[in-house]
Amino acid sequence: MRLDRLSGRSTRLAGPITVTIVLAGLWLGDSAFWIYNLTLVGAYAIVVIGLNILLGYAGLVSFAQTAFMAVGGYGVAILSVRHAVDPWLGLIAGMAVAGGAAALIGLALFRLRGHYLTMASFALAMGVFGYATAAVSFTGGSVGIAGVPPFVLGSFTFSDPRHAYALVWVLVGLCAWAGVRARDSHVGRAWRTIADNENVAASLGLPVLRYKLIAFVIAAVMGALGGGLYVDFTSYANPELYAPAIIVNIFLMLFLGGRGHTLGPIVGAAIVVIVPLQIAGLSDIQAIIFNLALLVLILVLPGGLLDARSWRGLAAPLRRLRALGGADAQMAHTADAELEPAALAGRSRR
Amino acid sequence: MSPLSAMSASRSSEQTGASRPPAALEVESLTVRYGRVHALTDLSFAAAPGELVLILGTNGAGKSSAVNATAGLVAPFAGRIRVGGRDVTRQPAHRRVRSGVSLVPEGRGPLPGISVRDNLELGYRARPRGKRSEPYEDAVERIFALFPILEQRLKQDCGTLSGGEMQMLAIGRALLADPAVLLLDEPSLGLAPKPVAQVYEALDACAASGLTLVIIEQKSVPLRTEPALTMVLHNGRVIDRRRHARPSDGELAELYMGGMA
């Protein structure tokens, strides 16, 4: 039977681009700033790749990703610091607990649809954040848990930031690859069908709940992986890593990069982590400038930076302006008000 | 020879075991409620293999609730549903497809971003493994015989199809699951007279091939096959029931208007 692959160009590029990023790290050499921050970008990218599977492929809007990050982060921190367990095992334990919890919670959560599902997932994220802050004896409360030891592989310790960098980006590559494989499989097609129309999916014999759970569990495991790596590399876990603002950031990463696009999470994570650091000199107005820039980006490219259709949409008003050409200024002035923001943005790009 | 005869032949051979074949679809006292809203009350009917059942009614009469409950998308408040004699009332929707009930949902269920080819394949993959002895290529060939336009549109994103083409795709997709009973929720909704005629021509062919059909519509439709049973629903109840006869447009108007009093 011939199977149509739904893959795009970004699929084939995912591997080479990951390799390039890892190699670029070697070239960046001892720029501690870049190595450190790009490592954090990688950890977030893994979390967002998970969200992309859930939201970009299966169409499920869940705010629970930070809850699973917390499971991964505290899994590494509590097991390695308090119980002297190998951080790898802590990481794997965190991922396993997150996956298992997601399967159980999902059974209850997916009785809800649409906005109700989203609100319930938000409650889950808020609950975990509240618990992490309040359960002082278990999580260290708002003080958190410091001194998380680095990963060790045989006699090799990932203590050098460059090693951590290489490790996280190899894992980003693996997660991106896994996401693409899932998307191009029958599971991915089922996700798209469910995202389009759940009732049609069920009428076509697709076990909707099972496919939703698969997406939710994969997202949770990736969330725990990213959360665990983040805590290990910064050697510190605290509730602020899973605060409501972080949920917003994670969604921003996905929507800026381009939901449904393989590389979207990576590009989005890079922008949300790096750009505020680059414009830190603006101090007071930094947040305003950054968020204004985000607003404009979302308005101009609603599908995200990697969404070709959004870029083409950007070109259309430009063409229309050009078609007006030498026509009198009044006509341009009375142009459709709806087109104005895009048209203005288009003009400023030239 | 009808394009669908192979499907029906394989099915009827399955049913010759019993002395009197069980009804292809049997709905007994089906009641659907959404909270305090009583959408459908006490609907009962049976369709013998190859029979066509037409259910008419205005918006909110309970037609969609009836087919959605039959397809398993809505849990009934009370009542039983049997397919080929087997009780499927508790079966979830995706398993009911394997039991032989396929639904062409209201609004045709487009899946934008998914090609016509992939849509058809999704339909074929809904077959239980035992029914896949007929290769996909042969099965889809019969769909193309029914709806030639689909073959020309294969590579197209189904979001770019016209309403009529999408309806044909939705029916083709459902037929590829090799159902014993095909449920159609307002197949003429929002279509111009010409595509409506095309769709109903295909449904006549399906009926002639021995497929059991349940069609719900708001108004009379260009169906050549005489329905074995025609029911008119109003406020969730059957207000008119005829075997081998359809109410005329005038009678239908009377029923709709009169029922409001």
Coordinates of C-alpha atoms in Angstrom, one line a residue, chain B:
Chain B
M1 CA -23.5 -4.8 -12.1
S2 CA -23.3 -2.3 -9.3
P3 CA -19.9 -1.1 -8.3
L4 CA -20.5 -2.1 -4.7
S5 CA -21.8 -5.6 -5.3
A6 CA -18.6 -7.4 -4.2
M7 CA -18.9 -5.9 -0.7
S8 CA -22.5 -6.8 -0.3
A9 CA -22.0 -10.3 -1.7
S10 CA -19.4 -11.1 0.9
R11 CA -21.7 -9.8 3.6
S12 CA -24.8 -11.7 2.7
S13 CA -22.8 -14.9 2.7
E14 CA -21.9 -14.3 6.3
Q15 CA -25.6 -14.0 7.2
T16 CA -27.0 -17.1 5.5
G17 CA -26.2 -19.2 8.6
A18 CA -29.4 -18.1 10.4
S19 CA -32.8 -19.3 9.2
R20 CA -34.1 -15.8 9.3
P21 CA -31.4 -13.2 9.0
P22 CA -31.4 -10.7 11.8
A23 CA -32.0 -7.0 11.1
A24 CA -29.0 -5.2 9.8
L25 CA -29.8 -2.4 12.3
E26 CA -32.2 -2.5 15.1
V27 CA -32.9 0.6 17.2
E28 CA -35.0 0.0 20.3
S29 CA -36.5 2.8 22.5
L30 CA -33.5 5.0 21.8
T31 CA -33.6 8.0 24.1
V32 CA -30.9 10.8 24.1
R33 CA -30.8 13.6 26.6
Y34 CA -28.2 16.4 27.1
G35 CA -28.7 17.3 30.7
R36 CA -32.3 18.5 30.9
V37 CA -32.7 18.7 27.2
H38 CA -34.7 15.8 25.8
A39 CA -33.3 15.5 22.3
L40 CA -34.7 12.2 21.3
T41 CA -37.4 10.1 23.0
D42 CA -38.2 6.4 22.5
L43 CA -37.1 6.0 18.8
S44 CA -37.6 2.4 17.6
F45 CA -37.1 1.0 14.1
A46 CA -35.4 -1.9 12.3
A47 CA -33.8 -2.1 8.9
A48 CA -33.5 -5.5 7.2
P49 CA -30.2 -6.0 5.2
G50 CA -30.3 -3.8 2.1
E51 CA -33.2 -1.6 3.3
L52 CA -33.2 2.1 3.2
V53 CA -34.5 4.2 6.2
L54 CA -35.2 7.9 5.7
I55 CA -35.6 10.1 8.8
L56 CA -37.0 13.6 8.2
G57 CA -37.3 16.5 10.5
T58 CA -36.5 20.2 11.1
N59 CA -33.6 21.5 13.0
G60 CA -33.6 20.3 16.6
A61 CA -36.0 17.5 15.8
G62 CA -33.5 14.9 17.2
K63 CA -32.3 13.5 13.9
S64 CA -28.6 14.0 14.5
S65 CA -28.9 12.7 18.0
A66 CA -30.4 9.6 16.6
V67 CA -27.6 8.9 14.1
N68 CA -24.9 10.0 16.5
A69 CA -26.1 7.7 19.2
T70 CA -26.3 4.9 16.6
A71 CA -22.7 5.6 15.6
G72 CA -21.6 5.7 19.2
L73 CA -20.6 9.4 19.3
V74 CA -23.3 10.2 21.9
A75 CA -24.1 7.9 24.8
P76 CA -27.8 7.2 24.8
F77 CA -29.8 7.8 28.0
A78 CA -31.8 4.7 27.4
G79 CA -32.5 2.1 24.7
R80 CA -30.6 -0.5 22.7
I81 CA -28.8 -0.6 19.4
R82 CA -28.2 -3.9 17.6
V83 CA -26.1 -4.4 14.4
G84 CA -26.6 -7.8 12.7
G85 CA -28.3 -9.1 15.9
R86 CA -25.3 -8.0 18.1
D87 CA -25.8 -5.5 20.9
V88 CA -23.4 -2.6 20.3
T89 CA -25.1 -0.1 22.7
R90 CA -22.0 0.0 25.0
Q91 CA -19.4 -0.1 22.2
P92 CA -17.3 3.1 21.8
A93 CA -17.6 4.8 18.4
H94 CA -14.3 3.6 17.0
R95 CA -15.1 -0.1 17.7
R96 CA -18.6 0.3 16.3
V97 CA -17.0 1.1 13.0
R98 CA -15.5 -2.4 13.1
S99 CA -18.9 -3.8 14.0
G100 CA -20.1 -2.4 10.6
V101 CA -21.6 1.0 11.3
S102 CA -20.1 3.9 9.5
L103 CA -21.3 7.5 9.8
V104 CA -21.0 10.3 7.2
P105 CA -21.2 13.2 9.7
E106 CA -23.1 16.4 9.3
G107 CA -21.0 19.0 7.6
R108 CA -19.1 16.2 5.8
G109 CA -16.2 16.2 8.3
P110 CA -13.5 17.7 6.2
L111 CA -9.9 17.2 7.4
P112 CA -8.0 20.2 6.1
G113 CA -4.4 19.6 5.5
I114 CA -5.0 15.9 4.7
S115 CA -5.0 14.9 1.0
V116 CA -7.9 13.1 -0.7
R117 CA -5.7 10.0 -1.0
D118 CA -4.9 10.0 2.7
N119 CA -8.6 10.5 3.6
L120 CA -9.5 7.5 1.5
E121 CA -6.8 5.4 3.1
L122 CA -8.0 6.4 6.6
G123 CA -11.3 5.0 5.6
Y124 CA -9.8 1.7 4.4
R125 CA -7.8 1.4 7.6
A126 CA -10.9 1.5 9.7
R127 CA -11.6 -2.0 8.4
P128 CA -10.9 -4.8 10.9
R129 CA -7.9 -6.8 9.7
G130 CA -10.1 -9.7 8.8
K131 CA -11.9 -7.6 6.2
R132 CA -8.7 -6.5 4.4
S133 CA -8.6 -9.5 2.1
E134 CA -9.7 -7.1 -0.6
P135 CA -6.7 -5.0 -1.4
Y136 CA -6.9 -1.2 -1.0
E137 CA -6.4 -0.6 -4.7
D138 CA -9.5 -2.7 -5.6
A139 CA -11.6 -1.1 -2.9
V140 CA -10.7 2.4 -3.9
E141 CA -11.3 1.6 -7.6
R142 CA -15.0 0.9 -6.7
I143 CA -15.1 4.3 -5.0
F144 CA -13.7 5.9 -8.1
A145 CA -16.4 4.2 -10.2
L146 CA -19.0 5.8 -7.9
F147 CA -17.3 9.2 -7.7
P148 CA -14.9 9.6 -10.7
I149 CA -14.1 13.2 -9.6
L150 CA -12.2 11.9 -6.6
E151 CA -9.6 10.1 -8.8
Q152 CA -8.7 13.5 -10.4
R153 CA -8.5 15.1 -7.0
L154 CA -6.3 12.5 -5.3
K155 CA -3.3 14.6 -4.5
Q156 CA -5.3 17.7 -3.5
D157 CA -5.7 18.8 0.1
C158 CA -9.3 18.0 0.9
G159 CA -9.7 21.5 2.4
T160 CA -9.7 22.7 -1.2
L161 CA -12.6 20.6 -2.4
S162 CA -16.0 22.0 -3.3
G163 CA -18.9 21.1 -1.0
G164 CA -20.2 18.5 -3.3
E165 CA -16.7 16.9 -3.8
M166 CA -16.2 16.9 -0.1
Q167 CA -19.5 15.1 0.4
M168 CA -18.5 12.5 -2.1
L169 CA -15.2 12.1 -0.4
A170 CA -16.9 11.7 3.0
I171 CA -19.2 9.0 1.6
G172 CA -16.3 7.3 -0.2
R173 CA -14.2 7.4 3.0
A174 CA -17.0 5.8 5.0
L175 CA -17.7 3.2 2.3
L176 CA -14.0 2.1 2.4
A177 CA -14.5 0.9 5.9
D178 CA -16.8 -1.7 4.3
P179 CA -19.8 -1.0 6.5
A180 CA -22.9 -3.1 6.8
V181 CA -24.9 0.0 7.7
L182 CA -24.1 3.5 6.4
L183 CA -25.6 6.5 8.3
L184 CA -25.7 9.8 6.5
D185 CA -26.4 13.0 8.4
E186 CA -27.9 15.5 6.0
P187 CA -25.8 14.7 2.9
S188 CA -27.6 17.4 0.9
L189 CA -26.8 20.2 3.5
G190 CA -25.5 23.3 1.9
L191 CA -25.1 21.8 -1.6
A192 CA -26.4 23.1 -4.9
P193 CA -29.0 21.0 -6.7
K194 CA -26.5 19.5 -9.1
P195 CA -24.1 18.0 -6.5
V196 CA -27.2 16.9 -4.5
A197 CA -28.3 15.0 -7.5
Q198 CA -24.9 13.4 -8.0
V199 CA -24.6 12.5 -4.3
Y200 CA -28.1 10.9 -4.4
E201 CA -27.4 9.0 -7.6
A202 CA -24.4 7.4 -5.8
L203 CA -26.6 6.7 -2.7
D204 CA -29.1 5.0 -5.0
A205 CA -26.3 2.8 -6.4
C206 CA -25.3 2.0 -2.8
A207 CA -28.9 1.0 -2.0
A208 CA -29.1 -1.1 -5.1
S209 CA -25.9 -2.9 -4.1
G210 CA -27.5 -4.1 -1.0
L211 CA -26.0 -1.8 1.6
T212 CA -28.3 -0.8 4.5
L213 CA -28.7 2.9 4.6
V214 CA -30.1 5.4 7.1
I215 CA -30.4 8.9 5.7
I216 CA -31.5 11.9 7.6
E217 CA -32.6 15.1 5.9
Q218 CA -34.7 18.2 6.5
K219 CA -36.6 18.1 3.3
S220 CA -37.5 15.6 0.6
V221 CA -34.6 14.5 -1.5
P222 CA -34.1 13.2 -5.1
L223 CA -33.9 9.6 -4.0
R224 CA -35.0 7.1 -6.6
T225 CA -34.9 4.1 -4.3
E226 CA -38.2 3.9 -2.3
P227 CA -37.3 3.9 1.4
A228 CA -38.5 0.8 3.2
L229 CA -39.3 3.1 6.1
T230 CA -39.8 6.9 6.3
M231 CA -40.1 8.6 9.7
V232 CA -40.7 12.2 10.5
L233 CA -39.3 13.4 13.8
H234 CA -40.5 16.4 15.7
N235 CA -39.3 17.5 19.1
G236 CA -37.5 14.2 19.6
R237 CA -40.5 12.0 18.8
V238 CA -41.7 10.2 15.7
I239 CA -44.8 11.9 14.5
D240 CA -45.2 10.1 11.2
R241 CA -44.1 6.6 10.1
R242 CA -44.8 5.0 6.7
R243 CA -43.5 1.8 5.1
H244 CA -42.7 2.0 1.4
A245 CA -44.2 5.4 1.1
R246 CA -42.9 8.9 1.6
P247 CA -44.9 12.0 2.7
S248 CA -45.3 14.5 -0.1
D249 CA -43.9 18.0 0.2
G250 CA -47.3 19.3 1.1
E251 CA -47.8 16.6 3.8
L252 CA -44.3 17.3 5.1
A253 CA -45.0 21.0 5.5
E254 CA -48.2 20.1 7.2
L255 CA -46.4 17.8 9.6
Y256 CA -43.7 20.3 10.4
M257 CA -46.1 23.2 10.9
G258 CA -48.8 21.2 12.5
G259 CA -46.4 19.6 15.0
M260 CA -45.5 23.0 16.3
A261 CA -48.9 23.7 17.7

